[in-house]
PDB file of C-alpha atoms in Angstrom:
ATOM      1  CA  MET A   1      14.977   5.203 -13.320  1.00  0.00           C
ATOM      2  CA  GLU A   2      16.955   1.942 -12.643  1.00  0.00           C
ATOM      3  CA  GLU A   3      20.064   3.554 -14.392  1.00  0.00           C
ATOM      4  CA  LYS A   4      19.540   6.765 -12.258  1.00  0.00           C
ATOM      5  CA  HIS A   5      19.074   4.898  -9.027  1.00  0.00           C
ATOM      6  CA  GLY A   6      22.220   2.731  -9.966  1.00  0.00           C
ATOM      7  CA  GLU A   7      24.407   5.699 -10.512  1.00  0.00           C
ATOM      8  CA  LEU A   8      23.242   7.127  -7.152  1.00  0.00           C
ATOM      9  CA  CYS A   9      24.025   3.962  -5.246  1.00  0.00           C
ATOM     10  CA  LYS A  10      27.407   3.994  -6.953  1.00  0.00           C
ATOM     11  CA  THR A  11      28.196   7.713  -5.663  1.00  0.00           C
ATOM     12  CA  ILE A  12      26.768   6.873  -2.284  1.00  0.00           C
ATOM     13  CA  THR A  13      29.041   3.919  -1.918  1.00  0.00           C
ATOM     14  CA  GLN A  14      32.091   6.265  -3.033  1.00  0.00           C
ATOM     15  CA  LEU A  15      31.278   8.889  -0.626  1.00  0.00           C
ATOM     16  CA  LYS A  16      31.015   6.416   2.398  1.00  0.00           C
ATOM     17  CA  SER A  17      34.186   4.920   1.290  1.00  0.00           C
ATOM     18  CA  ARG A  18      35.684   8.264   1.506  1.00  0.00           C
ATOM     19  CA  LEU A  19      33.991   9.306   4.816  1.00  0.00           C
ATOM     20  CA  LYS A  20      34.818   5.675   6.291  1.00  0.00           C
ATOM     21  CA  THR A  21      36.634   7.004   9.348  1.00  0.00           C
ATOM     22  CA  PRO A  22      34.514   9.805  10.253  1.00  0.00           C
ATOM     23  CA  LEU A  23      31.364   7.535  10.051  1.00  0.00           C
ATOM     24  CA  GLN A  24      33.068   5.032  12.292  1.00  0.00           C
ATOM     25  CA  GLU A  25      33.408   7.799  14.735  1.00  0.00           C
ATOM     26  CA  ILE A  26      29.858   8.841  14.438  1.00  0.00           C
ATOM     27  CA  GLU A  27      28.557   5.402  14.707  1.00  0.00           C
ATOM     28  CA  ALA A  28      30.585   4.895  17.941  1.00  0.00           C
ATOM     29  CA  ILE A  29      29.047   8.221  19.355  1.00  0.00           C
ATOM     30  CA  GLU A  30      25.503   7.028  18.268  1.00  0.00           C
ATOM     31  CA  GLU A  31      26.319   3.798  20.284  1.00  0.00           C
ATOM     32  CA  GLN A  32      27.261   6.044  23.462  1.00  0.00           C
ATOM     33  CA  LEU A  33      23.926   7.953  22.840  1.00  0.00           C
ATOM     34  CA  ALA A  34      21.511   5.223  22.750  1.00  0.00           C
ATOM     35  CA  PRO A  35      21.714   4.319  26.360  1.00  0.00           C
ATOM     36  CA  LEU A  36      21.890   7.981  27.442  1.00  0.00           C
ATOM     37  CA  TYR A  37      18.510   8.577  25.578  1.00  0.00           C
ATOM     38  CA  GLN A  38      17.142   5.642  27.273  1.00  0.00           C
ATOM     39  CA  GLN A  39      18.262   6.789  30.691  1.00  0.00           C
ATOM     40  CA  GLU A  40      17.030  10.364  29.833  1.00  0.00           C
ATOM     41  CA  ARG A  41      13.536   9.011  28.740  1.00  0.00           C
ATOM     42  CA  LYS A  42      13.198   6.944  32.201  1.00  0.00           C
ATOM     43  CA  LEU A  43      14.198  10.037  34.307  1.00  0.00           C
ATOM     44  CA  HIS A  44      11.556  11.965  32.417  1.00  0.00           C
ATOM     45  CA  GLU A  45       8.932   9.172  33.153  1.00  0.00           C
ATOM     46  CA  LYS A  46       9.583   9.478  37.015  1.00  0.00           C
ATOM     47  CA  SER A  47       9.091  13.232  36.895  1.00  0.00           C
ATOM     48  CA  VAL A  48       5.746  15.326  37.081  1.00  0.00           C
ATOM     49  CA  ILE A  49       4.886  18.452  35.526  1.00  0.00           C
ATOM     50  CA  VAL A  50       3.759  21.212  38.008  1.00  0.00           C
ATOM     51  CA  LYS A  51       2.814  24.645  36.563  1.00  0.00           C
ATOM     52  CA  GLY A  52       4.430  23.852  33.227  1.00  0.00           C
ATOM     53  CA  GLU A  53       7.861  22.857  35.020  1.00  0.00           C
ATOM     54  CA  ARG A  54       9.277  19.353  35.247  1.00  0.00           C
ATOM     55  CA  VAL A  55       9.703  18.339  38.984  1.00  0.00           C
ATOM     56  CA  LEU A  56      12.103  15.633  40.024  1.00  0.00           C
ATOM     57  CA  GLY A  57      13.514  14.382  43.326  1.00  0.00           C
ATOM     58  CA  GLU A  58      17.002  15.896  44.049  1.00  0.00           C
ATOM     59  CA  ALA A  59      19.042  12.598  43.305  1.00  0.00           C
ATOM     60  CA  ASP A  60      17.156  12.189  39.975  1.00  0.00           C
ATOM     61  CA  SER A  61      17.272  16.040  39.097  1.00  0.00           C
ATOM     62  CA  ILE A  62      21.121  15.700  39.444  1.00  0.00           C
ATOM     63  CA  GLU A  63      21.264  12.440  37.502  1.00  0.00           C
ATOM     64  CA  LEU A  64      19.049  13.974  34.689  1.00  0.00           C
ATOM     65  CA  LYS A  65      21.393  17.094  34.467  1.00  0.00           C
ATOM     66  CA  GLU A  66      24.341  14.839  34.057  1.00  0.00           C
ATOM     67  CA  CYS A  67      22.774  12.759  31.454  1.00  0.00           C
ATOM     68  CA  VAL A  68      21.733  15.765  29.295  1.00  0.00           C
ATOM     69  CA  ALA A  69      25.434  17.179  29.586  1.00  0.00           C
ATOM     70  CA  GLN A  70      26.707  13.918  28.471  1.00  0.00           C
ATOM     71  CA  ILE A  71      24.277  13.773  25.471  1.00  0.00           C
ATOM     72  CA  ASN A  72      25.190  17.354  24.471  1.00  0.00           C
ATOM     73  CA  LYS A  73      28.630  16.562  24.680  1.00  0.00           C
ATOM     74  CA  CYS A  74      28.323  13.719  22.193  1.00  0.00           C
ATOM     75  CA  LEU A  75      26.214  15.848  19.854  1.00  0.00           C
ATOM     76  CA  ARG A  76      28.847  18.526  19.955  1.00  0.00           C
ATOM     77  CA  GLN A  77      31.566  15.698  18.893  1.00  0.00           C
ATOM     78  CA  GLN A  78      29.254  14.674  16.196  1.00  0.00           C
ATOM     79  CA  LYS A  79      28.866  18.123  14.909  1.00  0.00           C
ATOM     80  CA  ALA A  80      32.554  18.671  15.122  1.00  0.00           C
ATOM     81  CA  ILE A  81      33.235  15.459  12.866  1.00  0.00           C
ATOM     82  CA  GLU A  82      30.622  16.377  10.293  1.00  0.00           C
ATOM     83  CA  LYS A  83      32.055  20.062  10.082  1.00  0.00           C
ATOM     84  CA  GLU A  84      35.453  18.711   9.263  1.00  0.00           C
ATOM     85  CA  HIS A  85      34.013  17.044   6.136  1.00  0.00           C
ATOM     86  CA  LYS A  86      31.221  19.373   5.629  1.00  0.00           C
ATOM     87  CA  ASP A  87      30.753  19.276   1.843  1.00  0.00           C
ATOM     88  CA  ASP A  88      30.947  15.385   1.595  1.00  0.00           C
ATOM     89  CA  PHE A  89      28.569  15.071   4.494  1.00  0.00           C
ATOM     90  CA  LYS A  90      26.173  17.583   2.660  1.00  0.00           C
ATOM     91  CA  ARG A  91      26.400  15.582  -0.411  1.00  0.00           C
ATOM     92  CA  LEU A  92      25.974  12.201   1.196  1.00  0.00           C
ATOM     93  CA  LYS A  93      22.818  13.475   2.886  1.00  0.00           C
ATOM     94  CA  LYS A  94      21.531  14.898  -0.345  1.00  0.00           C
ATOM     95  CA  TYR A  95      22.109  11.623  -2.477  1.00  0.00           C
ATOM     96  CA  LEU A  96      20.651   9.456   0.318  1.00  0.00           C
ATOM     97  CA  LYS A  97      17.499  11.566   0.355  1.00  0.00           C
ATOM     98  CA  GLU A  98      17.392  11.229  -3.523  1.00  0.00           C
ATOM     99  CA  GLU A  99      18.052   7.552  -3.255  1.00  0.00           C
ATOM    100  CA  LYS A 100      15.199   6.999  -0.687  1.00  0.00           C
ATOM    101  CA  ARG A 101      12.816   9.326  -2.971  1.00  0.00           C
ATOM    102  CA  ILE A 102      13.642   7.041  -6.111  1.00  0.00           C
ATOM    103  CA  ARG A 103      13.349   3.791  -4.268  1.00  0.00           C
ATOM    104  CA  GLY A 104       9.791   4.859  -3.015  1.00  0.00           C
ATOM    105  CA  LYS A 105       8.877   6.019  -6.499  1.00  0.00           C
ATOM    106  CA  ASP A 106       9.913   2.595  -7.843  1.00  0.00           C
ATOM    107  CA  LYS A 107       8.012   0.762  -5.177  1.00  0.00           C
ATOM    108  CA  VAL A 108       4.801   2.570  -6.002  1.00  0.00           C
ATOM    109  CA  TYR A 109       5.382   2.009  -9.588  1.00  0.00           C
ATOM    110  CA  ARG A 110       5.802  -1.850  -8.986  1.00  0.00           C
ATOM    111  CA  ILE A 111       2.503  -1.907  -6.903  1.00  0.00           C
ATOM    112  CA  ASP A 112       0.687  -0.052  -9.580  1.00  0.00           C
ATOM    113  CA  THR A 113       1.926  -2.599 -12.010  1.00  0.00           C
ATOM    114  CA  GLU A 114       1.119  -5.450  -9.903  1.00  0.00           C
ATOM    115  CA  LEU A 115      -2.521  -3.972  -9.444  1.00  0.00           C
ATOM    116  CA  ASP A 116      -2.846  -3.568 -13.009  1.00  0.00           C
ATOM    117  CA  GLN A 117      -1.872  -7.132 -13.709  1.00  0.00           C
ATOM    118  CA  ILE A 118      -4.475  -8.150 -11.103  1.00  0.00           C
ATOM    119  CA  MET A 119      -7.200  -5.912 -12.624  1.00  0.00           C
ATOM    120  CA  THR A 120      -6.460  -7.414 -16.075  1.00  0.00           C
ATOM    121  CA  CYS A 121      -6.985 -11.039 -14.830  1.00  0.00           C
ATOM    122  CA  PHE A 122     -10.345  -9.894 -13.530  1.00  0.00           C
ATOM    123  CA  LYS A 123     -11.141  -8.119 -16.659  1.00  0.00           C
ATOM    124  CA  MET A 124     -10.278 -11.050 -18.832  1.00  0.00           C
ATOM    125  CA  SER A 125     -12.148 -13.525 -16.587  1.00  0.00           C
ATOM    126  CA  PHE A 126     -15.289 -11.323 -16.581  1.00  0.00           C
ATOM    127  CA  VAL A 127     -15.044 -11.018 -20.605  1.00  0.00           C
ATOM    128  CA  ASN A 128     -14.808 -14.867 -20.804  1.00  0.00           C
ATOM    129  CA  LEU A 129     -17.816 -15.341 -18.393  1.00  0.00           C
ATOM    130  CA  CYS A 130     -19.713 -12.863 -20.660  1.00  0.00           C
ATOM    131  CA  SER A 131     -18.703 -14.800 -23.734  1.00  0.00           C
ATOM    132  CA  LEU A 132     -19.589 -18.090 -22.175  1.00  0.00           C
ATOM    133  CA  PHE A 133     -23.184 -16.629 -21.181  1.00  0.00           C
ATOM    134  CA  LEU A 134     -23.783 -15.306 -24.632  1.00  0.00           C
ATOM    135  CA  THR A 135     -22.487 -18.630 -26.463  1.00  0.00           C
ATOM    136  CA  ASN A 136     -24.374 -21.221 -24.045  1.00  0.00           C
ATOM    137  CA  CYS A 137     -27.171 -19.366 -22.702  1.00  0.00           C
ATOM    138  CA  MET A 138     -28.121 -16.746 -25.387  1.00  0.00           C
ATOM    139  CA  ASP A 139     -27.789 -18.880 -28.563  1.00  0.00           C
ATOM    140  CA  HIS A 140     -24.606 -17.178 -29.817  1.00  0.00           C
ATOM    141  CA  GLU A 141     -25.947 -13.736 -29.512  1.00  0.00           C
ATOM    142  CA  LYS A 142     -23.657 -10.765 -30.308  1.00  0.00           C
ATOM    143  CA  PHE A 143     -23.585  -7.948 -27.831  1.00  0.00           C
ATOM    144  CA  GLU A 144     -20.953  -5.296 -27.001  1.00  0.00           C
ATOM    145  CA  LEU A 145     -20.014  -5.154 -23.438  1.00  0.00           C
ATOM    146  CA  LEU A 146     -21.656  -1.699 -23.178  1.00  0.00           C
ATOM    147  CA  THR A 147     -24.875  -3.205 -24.230  1.00  0.00           C
ATOM    148  CA  LEU A 148     -24.699  -5.994 -21.794  1.00  0.00           C
ATOM    149  CA  PHE A 149     -24.116  -3.513 -19.082  1.00  0.00           C
ATOM    150  CA  GLU A 150     -26.797  -1.125 -19.965  1.00  0.00           C
ATOM    151  CA  SER A 151     -29.519  -3.676 -20.919  1.00  0.00           C
ATOM    152  CA  ILE A 152     -28.733  -6.630 -18.766  1.00  0.00           C
ATOM    153  CA  PHE A 153     -26.315  -6.157 -16.003  1.00  0.00           C
ATOM    154  CA  GLN A 154     -27.978  -2.840 -14.745  1.00  0.00           C
ATOM    155  CA  LEU A 155     -31.402  -4.305 -14.540  1.00  0.00           C
ATOM    156  CA  GLY A 156     -33.063  -3.814 -11.151  1.00  0.00           C
ATOM    157  CA  GLY A 157     -33.971  -6.911  -8.996  1.00  0.00           C
ATOM    158  CA  ASP A 158     -33.965  -8.632  -5.788  1.00  0.00           C
ATOM    159  CA  SER A 159     -32.507 -11.770  -3.876  1.00  0.00           C
ATOM    160  CA  PHE A 160     -33.710 -13.995  -1.283  1.00  0.00           C
ATOM    161  CA  PHE A 161     -32.901 -17.393   0.370  1.00  0.00           C
ATOM    162  CA  SER A 162     -35.139 -20.212   0.843  1.00  0.00           C
ATOM    163  CA  ASP A 163     -34.499 -24.113   1.481  1.00  0.00           C
ATOM    164  CA  GLY A 164     -30.840 -23.503   1.150  1.00  0.00           C
ATOM    165  CA  LYS A 165     -31.230 -21.818  -2.254  1.00  0.00           C
ATOM    166  CA  LYS A 166     -30.373 -18.280  -3.293  1.00  0.00           C
ATOM    167  CA  THR A 167     -33.002 -16.826  -5.830  1.00  0.00           C
ATOM    168  CA  ILE A 168     -31.829 -13.667  -7.782  1.00  0.00           C
ATOM    169  CA  GLU A 169     -34.905 -12.086  -9.503  1.00  0.00           C
ATOM    170  CA  LEU A 170     -34.534  -9.468 -12.158  1.00  0.00           C
ATOM    171  CA  GLU A 171     -36.921  -6.934 -13.154  1.00  0.00           C
ATOM    172  CA  ARG A 172     -38.021  -6.871 -16.739  1.00  0.00           C
ATOM    173  CA  ASN A 173     -37.377  -3.743 -18.982  1.00  0.00           C
ATOM    174  CA  PRO A 174     -40.898  -3.024 -20.735  1.00  0.00           C
ATOM    175  CA  LYS A 175     -38.723  -0.921 -23.267  1.00  0.00           C
ATOM    176  CA  GLU A 176     -36.955  -4.011 -24.477  1.00  0.00           C
ATOM    177  CA  PRO A 177     -39.602  -6.878 -24.580  1.00  0.00           C
ATOM    178  CA  LYS A 178     -37.605  -8.735 -27.284  1.00  0.00           C
ATOM    179  CA  LEU A 179     -34.391  -8.879 -25.298  1.00  0.00           C
ATOM    180  CA  MET A 180     -36.287  -9.564 -22.013  1.00  0.00           C
ATOM    181  CA  ASP A 181     -37.579 -12.686 -23.727  1.00  0.00           C
ATOM    182  CA  LYS A 182     -34.230 -13.687 -24.936  1.00  0.00           C
ATOM    183  CA  LEU A 183     -32.811 -13.135 -21.464  1.00  0.00           C
ATOM    184  CA  GLU A 184     -35.494 -15.128 -19.728  1.00  0.00           C
ATOM    185  CA  LYS A 185     -34.640 -18.142 -21.907  1.00  0.00           C
ATOM    186  CA  GLY A 186     -31.065 -17.587 -21.343  1.00  0.00           C
ATOM    187  CA  LEU A 187     -31.592 -17.626 -17.674  1.00  0.00           C
ATOM    188  CA  ARG A 188     -33.553 -20.931 -17.845  1.00  0.00           C
ATOM    189  CA  VAL A 189     -30.237 -22.313 -19.459  1.00  0.00           C
ATOM    190  CA  LEU A 190     -28.081 -20.721 -16.889  1.00  0.00           C
ATOM    191  CA  ASN A 191     -30.053 -22.371 -14.207  1.00  0.00           C
ATOM    192  CA  THR A 192     -29.167 -25.815 -15.549  1.00  0.00           C
ATOM    193  CA  MET A 193     -25.485 -25.167 -14.949  1.00  0.00           C
ATOM    194  CA  ASP A 194     -25.587 -25.930 -11.189  1.00  0.00           C
ATOM    195  CA  ILE A 195     -24.219 -22.669 -10.068  1.00  0.00           C
ATOM    196  CA  HIS A 196     -23.518 -22.276  -6.435  1.00  0.00           C
ATOM    197  CA  ASP A 197     -22.343 -19.340  -4.423  1.00  0.00           C
ATOM    198  CA  LEU A 198     -19.345 -19.505  -1.936  1.00  0.00           C
ATOM    199  CA  ASP A 199     -21.556 -20.732   0.831  1.00  0.00           C
ATOM    200  CA  GLY A 200     -22.459 -23.839  -1.216  1.00  0.00           C
ATOM    201  CA  ARG A 201     -26.089 -22.664  -1.787  1.00  0.00           C
ATOM    202  CA  PHE A 202     -27.592 -23.353  -5.239  1.00  0.00           C
ATOM    203  CA  VAL A 203     -28.058 -19.912  -7.348  1.00  0.00           C
ATOM    204  CA  GLN A 204     -31.190 -19.629  -9.377  1.00  0.00           C
ATOM    205  CA  PHE A 205     -32.123 -16.632 -11.603  1.00  0.00           C
ATOM    206  CA  ASP A 206     -35.605 -15.707 -12.286  1.00  0.00           C
ATOM    207  CA  MET A 207     -37.583 -12.914 -14.064  1.00  0.00           C
TER     208      MET A 207
END
């Protein structure tokens, strides 16, 4: 993609160099158009619409017609310049559109890559926390992540606050009594690690 983008930029530069004089002429016309468009807009804002027609005072109406005439004159000059170099301008517009598309695609790719990197950091942090919990709290138990999710992390429960402390109370799964006993012992160890939430409250786990 980078190679194709580089070739496109090179071609665009060559075309702009070839069209240097007509592009300068068009730029000069656009500089003339800017204040004319601004004048036209202000006159439109002063008008009122009556039965679908724009109504202006006589002086403003004359000024608007003159302004529109000058705008159309500039646009005709611009079209005439482009017509003299029709093929080159057509190619330039085509390549500029393609360059913009590739640039946008590259931006999306870079954003996706950065998001993947961020998510990888979160995933690795989560895996490390799981490993820490199993090693320090569950007496080096060996569980796959899927088992941890299905048997522990998906347990129902509730949380409540009291005396500046947050208590998270998990519901036992009667179908896995041995695992629940191990988990209860593990939570007791976890509670000795002095865990606090973002608001500085001590977090306690119960079953």
